[in-house]
CSV table of C-alpha atoms in Angstrom, one decimal:
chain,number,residue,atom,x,y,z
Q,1,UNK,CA,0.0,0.0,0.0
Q,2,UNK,CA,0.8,3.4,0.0
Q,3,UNK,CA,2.3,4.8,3.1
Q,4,UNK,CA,0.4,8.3,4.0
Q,5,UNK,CA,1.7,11.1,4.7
Q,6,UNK,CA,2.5,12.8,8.6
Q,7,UNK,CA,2.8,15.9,7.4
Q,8,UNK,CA,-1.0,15.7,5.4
Q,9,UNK,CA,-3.7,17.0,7.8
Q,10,UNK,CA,-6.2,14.5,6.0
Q,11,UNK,CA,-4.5,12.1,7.1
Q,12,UNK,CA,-4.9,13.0,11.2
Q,13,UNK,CA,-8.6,12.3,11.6
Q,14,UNK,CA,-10.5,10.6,9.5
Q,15,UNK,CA,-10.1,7.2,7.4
Q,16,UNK,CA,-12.0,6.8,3.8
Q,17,UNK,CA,-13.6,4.2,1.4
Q,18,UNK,CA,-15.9,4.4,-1.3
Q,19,UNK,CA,-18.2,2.2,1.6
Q,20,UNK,CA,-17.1,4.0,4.7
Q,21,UNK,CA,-15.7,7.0,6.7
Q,22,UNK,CA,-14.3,6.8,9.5
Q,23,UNK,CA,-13.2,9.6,12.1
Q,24,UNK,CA,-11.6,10.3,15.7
Q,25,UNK,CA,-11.3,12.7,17.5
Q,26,UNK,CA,-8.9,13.8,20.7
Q,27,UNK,CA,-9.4,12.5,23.5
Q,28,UNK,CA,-12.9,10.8,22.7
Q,29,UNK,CA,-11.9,8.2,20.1
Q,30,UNK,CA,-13.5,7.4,17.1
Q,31,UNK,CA,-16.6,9.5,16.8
Q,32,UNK,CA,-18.1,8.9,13.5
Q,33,UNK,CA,-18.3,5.2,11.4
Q,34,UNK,CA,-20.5,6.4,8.7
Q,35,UNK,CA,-21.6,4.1,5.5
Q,36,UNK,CA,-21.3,6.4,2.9
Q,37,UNK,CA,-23.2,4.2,0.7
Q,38,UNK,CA,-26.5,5.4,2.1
Q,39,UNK,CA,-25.0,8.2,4.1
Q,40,UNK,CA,-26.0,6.6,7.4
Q,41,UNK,CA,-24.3,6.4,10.7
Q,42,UNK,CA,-23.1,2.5,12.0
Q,43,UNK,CA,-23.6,3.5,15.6
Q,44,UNK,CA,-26.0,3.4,17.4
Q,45,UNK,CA,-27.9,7.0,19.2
Q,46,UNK,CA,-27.0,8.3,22.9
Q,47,UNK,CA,-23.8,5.1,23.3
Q,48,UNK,CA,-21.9,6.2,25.8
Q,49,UNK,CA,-18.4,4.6,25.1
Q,50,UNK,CA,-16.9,5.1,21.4
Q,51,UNK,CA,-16.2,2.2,19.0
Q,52,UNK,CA,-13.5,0.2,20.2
Q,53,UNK,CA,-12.6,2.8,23.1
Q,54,UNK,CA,-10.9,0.6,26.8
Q,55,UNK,CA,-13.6,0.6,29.9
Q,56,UNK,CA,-11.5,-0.3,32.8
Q,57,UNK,CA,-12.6,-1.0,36.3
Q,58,UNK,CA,-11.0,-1.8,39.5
Q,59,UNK,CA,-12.2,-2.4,42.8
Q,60,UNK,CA,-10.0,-0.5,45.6
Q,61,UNK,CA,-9.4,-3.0,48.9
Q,62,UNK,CA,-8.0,-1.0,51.5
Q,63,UNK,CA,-7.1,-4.4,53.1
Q,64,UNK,CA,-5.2,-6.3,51.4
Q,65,UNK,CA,-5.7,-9.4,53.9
Q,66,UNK,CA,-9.5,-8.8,52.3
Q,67,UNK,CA,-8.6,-9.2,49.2
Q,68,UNK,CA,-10.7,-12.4,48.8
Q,69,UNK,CA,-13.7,-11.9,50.9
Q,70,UNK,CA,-14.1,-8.3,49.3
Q,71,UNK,CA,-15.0,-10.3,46.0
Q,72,UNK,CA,-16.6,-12.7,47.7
Q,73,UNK,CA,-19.1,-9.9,48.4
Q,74,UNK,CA,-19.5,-8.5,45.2
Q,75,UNK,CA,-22.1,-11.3,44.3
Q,76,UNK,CA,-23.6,-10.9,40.4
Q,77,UNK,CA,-21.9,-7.6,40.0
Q,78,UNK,CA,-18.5,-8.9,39.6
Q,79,UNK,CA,-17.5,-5.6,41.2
Q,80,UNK,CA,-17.4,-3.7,44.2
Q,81,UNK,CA,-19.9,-0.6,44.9
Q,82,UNK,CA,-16.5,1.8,44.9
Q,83,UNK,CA,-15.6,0.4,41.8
Q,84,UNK,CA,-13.1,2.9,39.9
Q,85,UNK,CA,-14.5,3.3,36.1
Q,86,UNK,CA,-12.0,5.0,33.3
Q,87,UNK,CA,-12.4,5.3,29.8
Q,88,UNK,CA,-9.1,5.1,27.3
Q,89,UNK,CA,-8.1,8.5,26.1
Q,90,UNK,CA,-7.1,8.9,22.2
Q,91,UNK,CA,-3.7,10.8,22.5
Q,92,UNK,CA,-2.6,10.4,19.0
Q,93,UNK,CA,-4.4,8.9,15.8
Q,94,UNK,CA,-3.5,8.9,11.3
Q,95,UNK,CA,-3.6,7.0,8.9
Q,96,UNK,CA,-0.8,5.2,8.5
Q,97,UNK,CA,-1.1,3.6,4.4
Q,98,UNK,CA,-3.5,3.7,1.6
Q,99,UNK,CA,-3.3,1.3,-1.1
Q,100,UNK,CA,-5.6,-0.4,-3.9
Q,101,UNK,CA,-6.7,-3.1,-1.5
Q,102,UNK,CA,-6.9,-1.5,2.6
Q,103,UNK,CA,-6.4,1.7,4.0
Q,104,UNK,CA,-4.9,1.6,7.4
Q,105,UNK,CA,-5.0,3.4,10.1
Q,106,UNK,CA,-3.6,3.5,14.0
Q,107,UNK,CA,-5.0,4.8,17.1
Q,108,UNK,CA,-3.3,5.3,20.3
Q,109,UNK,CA,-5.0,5.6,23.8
Q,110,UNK,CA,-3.9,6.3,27.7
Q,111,UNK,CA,-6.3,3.6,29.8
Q,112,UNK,CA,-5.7,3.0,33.5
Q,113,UNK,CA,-4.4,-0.6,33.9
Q,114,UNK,CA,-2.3,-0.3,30.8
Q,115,UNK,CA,0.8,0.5,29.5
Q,116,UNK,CA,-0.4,0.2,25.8
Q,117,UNK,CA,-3.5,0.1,24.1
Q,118,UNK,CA,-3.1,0.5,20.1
Q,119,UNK,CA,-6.1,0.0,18.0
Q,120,UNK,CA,-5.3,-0.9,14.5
Q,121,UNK,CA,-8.2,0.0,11.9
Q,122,UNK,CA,-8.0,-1.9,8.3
Q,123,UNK,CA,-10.7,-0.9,5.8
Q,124,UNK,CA,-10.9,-2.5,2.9
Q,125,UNK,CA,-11.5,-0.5,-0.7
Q,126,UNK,CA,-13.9,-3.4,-2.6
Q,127,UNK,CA,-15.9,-4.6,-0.2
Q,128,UNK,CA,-18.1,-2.9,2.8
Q,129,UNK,CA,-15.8,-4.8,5.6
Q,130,UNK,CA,-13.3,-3.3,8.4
Q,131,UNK,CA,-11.1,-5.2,10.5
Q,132,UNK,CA,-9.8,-4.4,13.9
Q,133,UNK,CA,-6.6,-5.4,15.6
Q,134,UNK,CA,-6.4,-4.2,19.5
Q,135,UNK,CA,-2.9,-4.6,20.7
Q,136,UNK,CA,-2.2,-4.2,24.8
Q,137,UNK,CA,0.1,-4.4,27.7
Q,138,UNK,CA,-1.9,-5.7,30.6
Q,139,UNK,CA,-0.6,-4.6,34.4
Q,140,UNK,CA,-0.8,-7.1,36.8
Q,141,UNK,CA,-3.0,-5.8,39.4
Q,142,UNK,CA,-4.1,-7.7,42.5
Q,143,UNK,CA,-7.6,-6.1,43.3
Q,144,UNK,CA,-10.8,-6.8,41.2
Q,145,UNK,CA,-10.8,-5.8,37.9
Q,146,UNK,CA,-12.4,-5.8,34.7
Q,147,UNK,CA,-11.6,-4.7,31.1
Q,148,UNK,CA,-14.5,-3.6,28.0
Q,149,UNK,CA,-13.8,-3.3,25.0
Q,150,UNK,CA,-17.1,-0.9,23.6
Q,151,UNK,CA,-19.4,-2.1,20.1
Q,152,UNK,CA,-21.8,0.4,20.1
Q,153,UNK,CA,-23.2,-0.6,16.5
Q,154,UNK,CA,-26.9,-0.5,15.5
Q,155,UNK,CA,-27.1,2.6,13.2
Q,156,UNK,CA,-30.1,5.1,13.7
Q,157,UNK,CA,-33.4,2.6,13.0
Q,158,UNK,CA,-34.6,0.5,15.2
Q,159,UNK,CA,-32.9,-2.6,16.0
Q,160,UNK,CA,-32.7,-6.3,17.1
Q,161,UNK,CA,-29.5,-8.0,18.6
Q,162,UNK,CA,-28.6,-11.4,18.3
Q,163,UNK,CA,-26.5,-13.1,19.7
Q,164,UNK,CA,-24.5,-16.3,18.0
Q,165,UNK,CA,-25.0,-18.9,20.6
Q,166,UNK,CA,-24.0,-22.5,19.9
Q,167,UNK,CA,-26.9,-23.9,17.3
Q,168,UNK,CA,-29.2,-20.7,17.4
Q,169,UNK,CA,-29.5,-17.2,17.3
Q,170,UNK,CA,-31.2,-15.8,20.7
Q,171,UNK,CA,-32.4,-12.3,21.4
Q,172,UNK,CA,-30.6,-11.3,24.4
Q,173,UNK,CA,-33.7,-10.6,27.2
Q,174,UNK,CA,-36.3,-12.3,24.6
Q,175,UNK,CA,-35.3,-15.6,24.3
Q,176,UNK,CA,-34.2,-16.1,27.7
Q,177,UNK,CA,-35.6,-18.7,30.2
Q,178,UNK,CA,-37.4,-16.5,32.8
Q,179,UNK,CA,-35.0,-15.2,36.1
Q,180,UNK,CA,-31.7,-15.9,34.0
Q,181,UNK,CA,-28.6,-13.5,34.0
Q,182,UNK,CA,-28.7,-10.8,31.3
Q,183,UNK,CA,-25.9,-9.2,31.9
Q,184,UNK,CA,-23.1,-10.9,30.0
Q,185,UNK,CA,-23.5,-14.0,27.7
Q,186,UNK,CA,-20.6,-15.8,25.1
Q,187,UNK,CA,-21.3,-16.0,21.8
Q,188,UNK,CA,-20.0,-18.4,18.9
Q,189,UNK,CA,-19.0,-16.2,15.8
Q,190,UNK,CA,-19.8,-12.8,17.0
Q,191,UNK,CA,-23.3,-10.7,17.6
Q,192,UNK,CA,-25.6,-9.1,14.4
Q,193,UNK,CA,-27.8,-5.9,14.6
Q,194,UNK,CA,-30.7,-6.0,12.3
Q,195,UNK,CA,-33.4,-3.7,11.5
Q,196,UNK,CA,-36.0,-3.7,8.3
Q,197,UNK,CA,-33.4,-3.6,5.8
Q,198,UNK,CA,-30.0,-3.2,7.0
Q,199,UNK,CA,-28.0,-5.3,8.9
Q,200,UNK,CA,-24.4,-5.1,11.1
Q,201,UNK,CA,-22.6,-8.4,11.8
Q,202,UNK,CA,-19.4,-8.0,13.8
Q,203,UNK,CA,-17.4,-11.0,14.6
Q,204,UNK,CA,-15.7,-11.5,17.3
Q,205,UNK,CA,-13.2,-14.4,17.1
Q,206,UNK,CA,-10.9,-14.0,19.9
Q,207,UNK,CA,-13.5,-12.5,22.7
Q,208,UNK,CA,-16.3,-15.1,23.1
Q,209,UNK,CA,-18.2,-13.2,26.5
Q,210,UNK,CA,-20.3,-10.0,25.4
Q,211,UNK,CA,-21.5,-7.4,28.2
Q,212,UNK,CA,-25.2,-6.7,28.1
Q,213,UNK,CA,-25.8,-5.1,31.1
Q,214,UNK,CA,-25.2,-1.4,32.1
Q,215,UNK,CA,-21.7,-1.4,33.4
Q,216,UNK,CA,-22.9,0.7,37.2
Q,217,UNK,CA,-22.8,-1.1,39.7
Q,218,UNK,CA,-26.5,-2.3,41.3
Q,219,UNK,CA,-29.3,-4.7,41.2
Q,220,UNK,CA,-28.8,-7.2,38.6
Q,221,UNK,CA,-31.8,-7.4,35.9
Q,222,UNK,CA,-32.9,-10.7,35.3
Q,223,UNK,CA,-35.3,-12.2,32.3
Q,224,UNK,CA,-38.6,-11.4,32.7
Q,225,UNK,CA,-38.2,-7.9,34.6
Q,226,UNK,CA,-40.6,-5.6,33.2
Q,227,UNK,CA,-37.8,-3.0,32.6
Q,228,UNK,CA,-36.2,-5.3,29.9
Q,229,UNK,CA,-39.0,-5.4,27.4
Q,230,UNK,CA,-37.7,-2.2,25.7
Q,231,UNK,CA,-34.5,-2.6,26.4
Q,232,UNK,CA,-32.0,-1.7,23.9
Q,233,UNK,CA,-27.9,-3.3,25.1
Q,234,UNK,CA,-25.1,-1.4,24.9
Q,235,UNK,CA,-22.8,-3.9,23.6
Q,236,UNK,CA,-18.9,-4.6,25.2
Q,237,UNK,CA,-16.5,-7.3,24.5
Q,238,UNK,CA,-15.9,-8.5,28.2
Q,239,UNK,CA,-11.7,-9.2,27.0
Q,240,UNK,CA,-10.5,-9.3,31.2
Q,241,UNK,CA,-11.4,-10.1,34.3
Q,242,UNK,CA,-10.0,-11.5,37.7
Q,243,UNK,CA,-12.9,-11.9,39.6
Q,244,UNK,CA,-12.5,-15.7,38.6
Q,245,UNK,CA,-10.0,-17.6,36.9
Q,246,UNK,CA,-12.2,-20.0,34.9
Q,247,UNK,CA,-12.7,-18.1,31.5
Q,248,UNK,CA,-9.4,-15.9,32.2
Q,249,UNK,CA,-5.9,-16.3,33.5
Q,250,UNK,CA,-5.7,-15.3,37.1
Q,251,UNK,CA,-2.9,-12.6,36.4
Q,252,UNK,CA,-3.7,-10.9,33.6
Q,253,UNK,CA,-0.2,-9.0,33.2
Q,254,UNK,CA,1.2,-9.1,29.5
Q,255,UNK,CA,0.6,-8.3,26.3
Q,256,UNK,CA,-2.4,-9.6,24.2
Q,257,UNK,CA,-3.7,-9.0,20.5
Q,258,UNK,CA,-7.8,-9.0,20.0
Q,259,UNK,CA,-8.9,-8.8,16.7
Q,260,UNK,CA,-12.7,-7.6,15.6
Q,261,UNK,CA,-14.0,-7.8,12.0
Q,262,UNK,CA,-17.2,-5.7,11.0
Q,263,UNK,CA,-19.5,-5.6,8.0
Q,264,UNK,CA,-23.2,-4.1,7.0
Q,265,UNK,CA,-25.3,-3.7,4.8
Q,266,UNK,CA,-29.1,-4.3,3.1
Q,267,UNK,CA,-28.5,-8.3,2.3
Q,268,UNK,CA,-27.3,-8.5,6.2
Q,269,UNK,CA,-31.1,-7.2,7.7
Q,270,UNK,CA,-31.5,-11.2,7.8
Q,271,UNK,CA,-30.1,-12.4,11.2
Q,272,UNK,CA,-29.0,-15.8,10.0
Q,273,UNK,CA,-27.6,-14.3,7.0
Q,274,UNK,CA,-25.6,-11.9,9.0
Q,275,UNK,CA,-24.2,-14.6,11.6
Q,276,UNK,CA,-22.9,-16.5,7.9
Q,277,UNK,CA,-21.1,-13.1,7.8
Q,278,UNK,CA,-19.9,-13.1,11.1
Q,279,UNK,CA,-18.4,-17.6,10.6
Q,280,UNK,CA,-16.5,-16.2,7.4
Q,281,UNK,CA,-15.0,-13.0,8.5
Q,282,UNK,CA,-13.9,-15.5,11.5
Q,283,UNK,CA,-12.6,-17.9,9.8
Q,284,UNK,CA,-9.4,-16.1,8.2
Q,285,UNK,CA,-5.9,-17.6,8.2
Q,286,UNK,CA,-4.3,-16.9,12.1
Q,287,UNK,CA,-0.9,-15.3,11.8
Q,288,UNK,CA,1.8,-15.4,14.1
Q,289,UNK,CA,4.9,-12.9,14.6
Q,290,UNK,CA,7.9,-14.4,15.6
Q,291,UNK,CA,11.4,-13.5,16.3
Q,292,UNK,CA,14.1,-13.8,14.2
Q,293,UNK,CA,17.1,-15.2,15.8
Q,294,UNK,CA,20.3,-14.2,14.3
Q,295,UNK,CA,23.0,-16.1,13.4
């Protein structure tokens, strides 16, 4: 491709396609995924985190001799009610290439809990499709904590979610057995947003566990509360946690690469065709970056 350059103002906040535009802004993130085939915006009204912007939470324990009973007490919160909440900060973002096939660009945020937190956004020129790659540095911290990655996709209409769930699509709060957790729930492929004749799939191969529930800290919601039935989710990739150490390591220190792939459009406002979008754009060739070792 063809490397852009750092000296072009064009290239400092905003990434183009003939399907898509894309735009950041300091310190919010990206505020602006528009599909510039019908001129409409991807995200959905009034979401409170930007696309692929760090949530990170920790729980303070004064007493570190506690530090086990105080999640003990933090029942189906998986948090504390002092929980400390911060949202990644975009400090620097451009477009880094533009070529025939992709145009690239990089976005760098300051999140508590991290030394690094790049997001790396790949649109491609033919086809209505962009790919995400979220590279971190995870501190190890003792106390409870929790990392979000935001999704807030569903575009201006009214929508449906659905979540990919092994052998059927489910409507998160609909198809739910009555007095089950709707907080959080893992997914096979990814999650799709329909509406009458659009649809968003975005696939989510290396993050299985999506957050449905409002971040705050409070009385759970379970299926069947009356406050559900117009309920509209807020979606997050759940990436981190140590309140157990089932689903994730117990020290989460390190670095880690989470990729995302998203596409839309009027032949996607069919959920099951949208989840088929979701299984390809999973099933790409994995890379991996080595060392060289010289001789």
């Amino acid at each position: 491709g063809t490397v852009a350059s750092e000296h072009d103002p064009a290239d400092s906040s905003a990434l183009e396609t003939p399907f898509v535009r894309i735009a950041w802004q300091e310190p919010l993130g990206i505020v602006e995924w528009q599909d510039r085939m019908s001129g409409d915006t991807l995200l959905r009204a009034g979401h409170d985190h930007t696309p692929f912007a760090p949530v990170y939470e920790v729980t303070p324990v004064a007493d570190r001799s506690q530090i086990c009973s105080v999640r003990g007490a933090m029942g189906l919160n998986r948090k504390g009610p002092d929980v400390q909440r911060s949202v990644g900060r975009l400090v620097h973002g451009r477009v880094v290439s533009r070529g025939p096939v992709f145009t690239t660009a990089e976005l760098r945020y300051e999140t508590a809990g991290l030394s690094l937190y790049d997001v790396v956004v790949r649109a491609l020129v033919e086809v209505p499709q962009v790919d995400v790659s979220i590279r971190l540095h995870k501190e190890s911290v003792w106390e409870p904590e929790n990392l979000y990655i935001a999704l807030p996709f569903g575009g201006a209409s009214p929508s449906q979610v659905w979540l990919d769930k092994a052998g059927a699509l489910v409507r998160p709060f609909v198809d739910q057995l009555p007095g089950t957790l709707t907080d959080f729930s893992s997914v096979q492929a990814g999650v799709v947003i329909t509406s009458k004749d659009f649809g968003i799939a975005v696939a989510t191969p290396d993050t299985n566990l999506i957050q449905l529930g409002p971040l705050a800290y409070g009385p759970r919601r379970l299926a069947g509360a009356p406050e559900l039935e117009d309920a509209h989710p807020e979606l997050y990739a759940w990436v981190m946690t140590n309140y157990w150490e089932t689903n994730f390591a117990a020290s989460l220190g390190g670095f880690y690469e989470f990729r995302y792939s998203i596409t839309w459009g009027p032949g996607l406002s069919i959920a099951a065709r949208a989840a088929d979008a979701c299984r390809v754009m999973s099933m790409g060739p994995v890379a991996f970056r080595l060392g060289r070792e010289e001789t």
